[in-house]
PDB file of C-alpha atoms in Angstrom:
ATOM      1  CA  UNK A  44       1.963  17.174  10.007  1.00 90.00           C
ATOM      2  CA  UNK A  45      -0.692  19.823   9.953  1.00 93.00           C
ATOM      3  CA  UNK A  46      -3.373  19.825   7.308  1.00 95.00           C
ATOM      4  CA  UNK A  47      -1.556  22.662   5.496  1.00 96.00           C
ATOM      5  CA  UNK A  48       1.713  20.681   5.516  1.00 97.00           C
ATOM      6  CA  UNK A  49      -0.135  17.656   4.007  1.00 96.00           C
ATOM      7  CA  UNK A  50      -1.572  19.950   1.333  1.00 96.00           C
ATOM      8  CA  UNK A  51       1.884  21.348   0.619  1.00 97.00           C
ATOM      9  CA  UNK A  52       3.283  17.820   0.159  1.00 96.00           C
ATOM     10  CA  UNK A  53       0.362  16.826  -2.057  1.00 96.00           C
ATOM     11  CA  UNK A  54       0.654  19.955  -4.211  1.00 96.00           C
ATOM     12  CA  UNK A  55       4.419  19.576  -4.531  1.00 97.00           C
ATOM     13  CA  UNK A  56       4.041  15.994  -5.731  1.00 95.00           C
ATOM     14  CA  UNK A  57       1.175  16.629  -8.118  1.00 95.00           C
ATOM     15  CA  UNK A  58       1.974  20.072  -9.459  1.00 96.00           C
ATOM     16  CA  UNK A  59       5.748  20.338  -9.276  1.00 97.00           C
ATOM     17  CA  UNK A  60       6.851  16.722  -9.721  1.00 97.00           C
ATOM     18  CA  UNK A  61       3.844  15.508 -11.742  1.00 96.00           C
ATOM     19  CA  UNK A  62       3.547  12.328  -9.675  1.00 93.00           C
ATOM     20  CA  UNK A  63       0.589  10.946  -7.796  1.00 91.00           C
ATOM     21  CA  UNK A  64       0.567  11.508  -4.047  1.00 94.00           C
ATOM     22  CA  UNK A  65      -0.598   8.761  -1.739  1.00 92.00           C
ATOM     23  CA  UNK A  66      -0.365   8.031   1.947  1.00 94.00           C
ATOM     24  CA  UNK A  67      -0.945   5.239   4.463  1.00 94.00           C
ATOM     25  CA  UNK A  68      -3.173   6.476   7.258  1.00 95.00           C
ATOM     26  CA  UNK A  69      -2.849   4.707  10.601  1.00 93.00           C
ATOM     27  CA  UNK A  70      -6.049   5.993  12.269  1.00 95.00           C
ATOM     28  CA  UNK A  71      -9.600   7.008  11.492  1.00 96.00           C
ATOM     29  CA  UNK A  72      -8.630  10.648  12.172  1.00 96.00           C
ATOM     30  CA  UNK A  73      -5.781  10.354   9.646  1.00 96.00           C
ATOM     31  CA  UNK A  74      -8.245   8.969   7.064  1.00 97.00           C
ATOM     32  CA  UNK A  75     -10.448  12.020   7.610  1.00 96.00           C
ATOM     33  CA  UNK A  76      -7.503  14.361   7.099  1.00 96.00           C
ATOM     34  CA  UNK A  77      -6.462  12.658   3.845  1.00 96.00           C
ATOM     35  CA  UNK A  78     -10.069  12.795   2.604  1.00 95.00           C
ATOM     36  CA  UNK A  79     -10.223  16.501   3.498  1.00 96.00           C
ATOM     37  CA  UNK A  80      -7.190  17.306   1.365  1.00 96.00           C
ATOM     38  CA  UNK A  81      -8.680  15.477  -1.596  1.00 94.00           C
ATOM     39  CA  UNK A  82      -6.601  12.332  -1.634  1.00 93.00           C
ATOM     40  CA  UNK A  83      -7.968   9.674  -3.975  1.00 89.00           C
ATOM     41  CA  UNK A  84      -5.166   7.120  -3.581  1.00 94.00           C
ATOM     42  CA  UNK A  85      -4.695   5.292  -0.286  1.00 96.00           C
ATOM     43  CA  UNK A  86      -2.197   2.604   0.692  1.00 96.00           C
ATOM     44  CA  UNK A  87      -3.552   0.280   3.376  1.00 97.00           C
ATOM     45  CA  UNK A  88      -0.746  -1.218   5.425  1.00 94.00           C
ATOM     46  CA  UNK A  89      -0.797  -4.892   6.283  1.00 94.00           C
ATOM     47  CA  UNK A  90      -1.609  -4.260   9.930  1.00 93.00           C
ATOM     48  CA  UNK A  91      -4.875  -2.517   9.025  1.00 96.00           C
ATOM     49  CA  UNK A  92      -6.259  -5.177   6.641  1.00 96.00           C
ATOM     50  CA  UNK A  93      -8.584  -6.570   9.376  1.00 97.00           C
ATOM     51  CA  UNK A  94      -9.613  -3.160  10.803  1.00 97.00           C
ATOM     52  CA  UNK A  95     -13.262  -3.120   9.657  1.00 97.00           C
ATOM     53  CA  UNK A  96     -14.175   0.511  10.596  1.00 97.00           C
ATOM     54  CA  UNK A  97     -10.945   1.663   8.930  1.00 97.00           C
ATOM     55  CA  UNK A  98     -11.714  -0.251   5.687  1.00 97.00           C
ATOM     56  CA  UNK A  99     -15.329   0.964   5.636  1.00 95.00           C
ATOM     57  CA  UNK A 100     -14.256   4.593   5.959  1.00 95.00           C
ATOM     58  CA  UNK A 101     -11.713   4.280   3.139  1.00 95.00           C
ATOM     59  CA  UNK A 102     -14.241   2.489   0.940  1.00 93.00           C
ATOM     60  CA  UNK A 103     -16.468   5.566   0.969  1.00 91.00           C
ATOM     61  CA  UNK A 104     -14.057   7.906  -0.837  1.00 90.00           C
ATOM     62  CA  UNK A 105     -10.803   6.364  -2.078  1.00 92.00           C
ATOM     63  CA  UNK A 106     -10.787   5.675  -5.834  1.00 92.00           C
ATOM     64  CA  UNK A 107      -7.507   3.814  -5.985  1.00 95.00           C
ATOM     65  CA  UNK A 108      -6.443   1.503  -3.163  1.00 96.00           C
ATOM     66  CA  UNK A 109      -3.153  -0.324  -2.583  1.00 97.00           C
ATOM     67  CA  UNK A 110      -3.847  -3.182  -0.121  1.00 97.00           C
ATOM     68  CA  UNK A 111      -0.871  -4.859   1.497  1.00 96.00           C
ATOM     69  CA  UNK A 112      -1.468  -8.426   2.655  1.00 97.00           C
ATOM     70  CA  UNK A 113       1.391  -9.271   5.013  1.00 93.00           C
ATOM     71  CA  UNK A 114       0.248 -11.357   8.030  1.00 89.00           C
ATOM     72  CA  UNK A 115      -3.192 -12.000   6.475  1.00 95.00           C
ATOM     73  CA  UNK A 116      -4.934 -15.177   5.355  1.00 96.00           C
ATOM     74  CA  UNK A 117      -7.289 -15.570   2.382  1.00 97.00           C
ATOM     75  CA  UNK A 118     -10.427 -15.295   4.511  1.00 98.00           C
ATOM     76  CA  UNK A 119      -9.251 -11.909   5.861  1.00 98.00           C
ATOM     77  CA  UNK A 120      -8.309 -10.753   2.370  1.00 98.00           C
ATOM     78  CA  UNK A 121     -11.761 -11.807   1.059  1.00 97.00           C
ATOM     79  CA  UNK A 122     -13.488  -9.770   3.766  1.00 97.00           C
ATOM     80  CA  UNK A 123     -11.284  -6.709   3.190  1.00 97.00           C
ATOM     81  CA  UNK A 124     -11.885  -6.798  -0.573  1.00 96.00           C
ATOM     82  CA  UNK A 125     -15.662  -7.163  -0.073  1.00 95.00           C
ATOM     83  CA  UNK A 126     -15.700  -4.103   2.196  1.00 95.00           C
ATOM     84  CA  UNK A 127     -13.470  -2.021  -0.071  1.00 95.00           C
ATOM     85  CA  UNK A 128     -15.620  -2.821  -3.128  1.00 87.00           C
ATOM     86  CA  UNK A 129     -18.907  -2.206  -1.279  1.00 73.00           C
ATOM     87  CA  UNK A 130     -19.133   1.490  -2.308  1.00 66.00           C
ATOM     88  CA  UNK A 131     -18.809   1.670  -6.077  1.00 66.00           C
ATOM     89  CA  UNK A 132     -16.179  -0.184  -7.997  1.00 74.00           C
ATOM     90  CA  UNK A 133     -12.638   0.763  -6.994  1.00 77.00           C
ATOM     91  CA  UNK A 134      -9.263   0.303  -8.615  1.00 94.00           C
ATOM     92  CA  UNK A 135      -7.534  -2.025  -6.199  1.00 96.00           C
ATOM     93  CA  UNK A 136      -3.931  -3.231  -6.239  1.00 97.00           C
ATOM     94  CA  UNK A 137      -3.555  -6.325  -4.039  1.00 97.00           C
ATOM     95  CA  UNK A 138       0.062  -6.433  -2.871  1.00 98.00           C
ATOM     96  CA  UNK A 139       1.731  -9.696  -1.957  1.00 97.00           C
ATOM     97  CA  UNK A 140       3.725  -8.899   1.145  1.00 94.00           C
ATOM     98  CA  UNK A 141       5.810 -10.956   3.563  1.00 91.00           C
ATOM     99  CA  UNK A 142       6.078  -9.131   6.881  1.00 88.00           C
ATOM    100  CA  UNK A 143       9.673 -10.015   7.610  1.00 84.00           C
ATOM    101  CA  UNK A 144      12.407  -7.363   7.732  1.00 83.00           C
ATOM    102  CA  UNK A 145      14.564  -7.902   5.858  1.00 84.00           C
ATOM    103  CA  UNK A 146      12.784 -10.656   4.006  1.00 87.00           C
ATOM    104  CA  UNK A 147      14.968 -13.483   2.672  1.00 91.00           C
ATOM    105  CA  UNK A 148      14.341 -13.902  -1.073  1.00 92.00           C
ATOM    106  CA  UNK A 149      13.083 -17.452  -0.604  1.00 95.00           C
ATOM    107  CA  UNK A 150      10.312 -16.173   1.707  1.00 93.00           C
ATOM    108  CA  UNK A 151       9.117 -13.363  -0.592  1.00 94.00           C
ATOM    109  CA  UNK A 152       6.031 -15.317  -1.643  1.00 95.00           C
ATOM    110  CA  UNK A 153       6.186 -14.543  -5.339  1.00 96.00           C
ATOM    111  CA  UNK A 154       4.117 -17.707  -5.927  1.00 96.00           C
ATOM    112  CA  UNK A 155       1.206 -16.072  -4.006  1.00 96.00           C
ATOM    113  CA  UNK A 156       0.798 -13.516  -6.782  1.00 97.00           C
ATOM    114  CA  UNK A 157      -0.386 -16.289  -9.114  1.00 96.00           C
ATOM    115  CA  UNK A 158      -3.012 -17.349  -6.562  1.00 97.00           C
ATOM    116  CA  UNK A 159      -4.136 -13.719  -6.174  1.00 97.00           C
ATOM    117  CA  UNK A 160      -4.527 -13.375  -9.926  1.00 96.00           C
ATOM    118  CA  UNK A 161      -6.660 -16.493 -10.134  1.00 97.00           C
ATOM    119  CA  UNK A 162      -8.753 -15.891  -7.025  1.00 97.00           C
ATOM    120  CA  UNK A 163      -9.253 -12.136  -7.439  1.00 96.00           C
ATOM    121  CA  UNK A 164      -9.501 -11.351 -11.185  1.00 94.00           C
ATOM    122  CA  UNK A 165     -11.176  -7.996 -10.392  1.00 92.00           C
ATOM    123  CA  UNK A 166      -7.980  -6.529  -8.877  1.00 95.00           C
ATOM    124  CA  UNK A 167      -4.481  -5.861 -10.143  1.00 96.00           C
ATOM    125  CA  UNK A 168      -1.677  -7.704  -8.361  1.00 98.00           C
ATOM    126  CA  UNK A 169       1.374  -5.971  -6.984  1.00 98.00           C
ATOM    127  CA  UNK A 170       4.301  -6.684  -4.708  1.00 97.00           C
ATOM    128  CA  UNK A 171       5.372  -5.069  -1.427  1.00 95.00           C
ATOM    129  CA  UNK A 172       9.082  -5.797  -1.211  1.00 93.00           C
ATOM    130  CA  UNK A 173      11.088  -6.057   1.998  1.00 89.00           C
ATOM    131  CA  UNK A 174      14.078  -7.931   0.480  1.00 89.00           C
ATOM    132  CA  UNK A 175      17.526  -6.447   0.106  1.00 85.00           C
ATOM    133  CA  UNK A 176      18.421  -5.523  -3.458  1.00 86.00           C
ATOM    134  CA  UNK A 177      16.248  -5.305  -6.544  1.00 89.00           C
ATOM    135  CA  UNK A 178      16.156  -8.827  -8.029  1.00 93.00           C
ATOM    136  CA  UNK A 179      12.923  -9.936  -6.334  1.00 95.00           C
ATOM    137  CA  UNK A 180      10.927  -6.878  -7.495  1.00 95.00           C
ATOM    138  CA  UNK A 181      12.159  -7.523 -11.067  1.00 96.00           C
ATOM    139  CA  UNK A 182      10.961 -11.141 -10.710  1.00 97.00           C
ATOM    140  CA  UNK A 183       7.601  -9.879  -9.404  1.00 97.00           C
ATOM    141  CA  UNK A 184       7.163  -7.704 -12.525  1.00 97.00           C
ATOM    142  CA  UNK A 185       7.904 -10.693 -14.776  1.00 96.00           C
ATOM    143  CA  UNK A 186       5.175 -12.562 -12.923  1.00 96.00           C
ATOM    144  CA  UNK A 187       2.645  -9.790 -13.539  1.00 96.00           C
ATOM    145  CA  UNK A 188       3.027  -7.264 -10.740  1.00 97.00           C
ATOM    146  CA  UNK A 189       1.504  -3.969 -11.845  1.00 97.00           C
ATOM    147  CA  UNK A 190       2.971  -2.024  -8.942  1.00 97.00           C
ATOM    148  CA  UNK A 191       5.982  -2.449  -6.662  1.00 96.00           C
ATOM    149  CA  UNK A 192       6.347  -0.993  -3.187  1.00 94.00           C
ATOM    150  CA  UNK A 193       9.981  -0.626  -2.124  1.00 90.00           C
ATOM    151  CA  UNK A 194      11.207   1.230   0.939  1.00 83.00           C
ATOM    152  CA  UNK A 195      14.048   3.712   0.306  1.00 83.00           C
ATOM    153  CA  UNK A 196      16.191   5.700   2.693  1.00 84.00           C
ATOM    154  CA  UNK A 197      19.127   8.077   2.419  1.00 89.00           C
ATOM    155  CA  UNK A 198      20.939   5.946   5.009  1.00 91.00           C
ATOM    156  CA  UNK A 199      20.256   2.724   6.863  1.00 85.00           C
ATOM    157  CA  UNK A 200      21.576   4.516   9.928  1.00 91.00           C
ATOM    158  CA  UNK A 201      18.682   7.029   9.962  1.00 89.00           C
ATOM    159  CA  UNK A 202      15.936   6.904  12.609  1.00 86.00           C
ATOM    160  CA  UNK A 203      12.728   5.044  11.854  1.00 77.00           C
ATOM    161  CA  UNK A 204      11.303   1.577  11.726  1.00 72.00           C
ATOM    162  CA  UNK A 205      11.973   1.088   8.007  1.00 76.00           C
ATOM    163  CA  UNK A 206      15.328   2.826   7.645  1.00 80.00           C
ATOM    164  CA  UNK A 207      17.620  -0.038   8.605  1.00 79.00           C
ATOM    165  CA  UNK A 208      15.930  -2.419   6.132  1.00 79.00           C
ATOM    166  CA  UNK A 209      15.263   0.027   3.297  1.00 81.00           C
ATOM    167  CA  UNK A 210      17.273   0.339   0.064  1.00 82.00           C
ATOM    168  CA  UNK A 211      19.951   3.027   0.016  1.00 83.00           C
ATOM    169  CA  UNK A 212      20.788   5.032  -3.133  1.00 82.00           C
TER     170      UNK A 212
END
């Protein structure tokens, strides 16, 4: 998208729909673009959790951060949280995530949310769901998840890496 298209999406969400707009940048250039359009909420995908220059750049402007933890260990999460909190105090949602598509319910890692709450009391815990259905996200909320990420699609037959494993209407 062009910068103007990003602004149009942001304005449509915030002004017309009255919902917060956020995005997951996948490059330093994309971070700059999101900063330029005034984005304050950023979702960091699991694959970027160990990307130090990426985290440092986001830490300088994002006010609310959603950090997905799939494929990461506690040492990597510690480092990422230290970097993200280095520039002023941020609102951070630490999302338990199992990077398996689709994720079997028994591998969803709901138990990890308790560990996150104990180890990182300065963040809110959330859940990034890749299971089929909606029972696991409900369980995550009962365990204290403040935010749920769920992939949706109009059809599992659509193009894209998430479409075949996303929830349909």
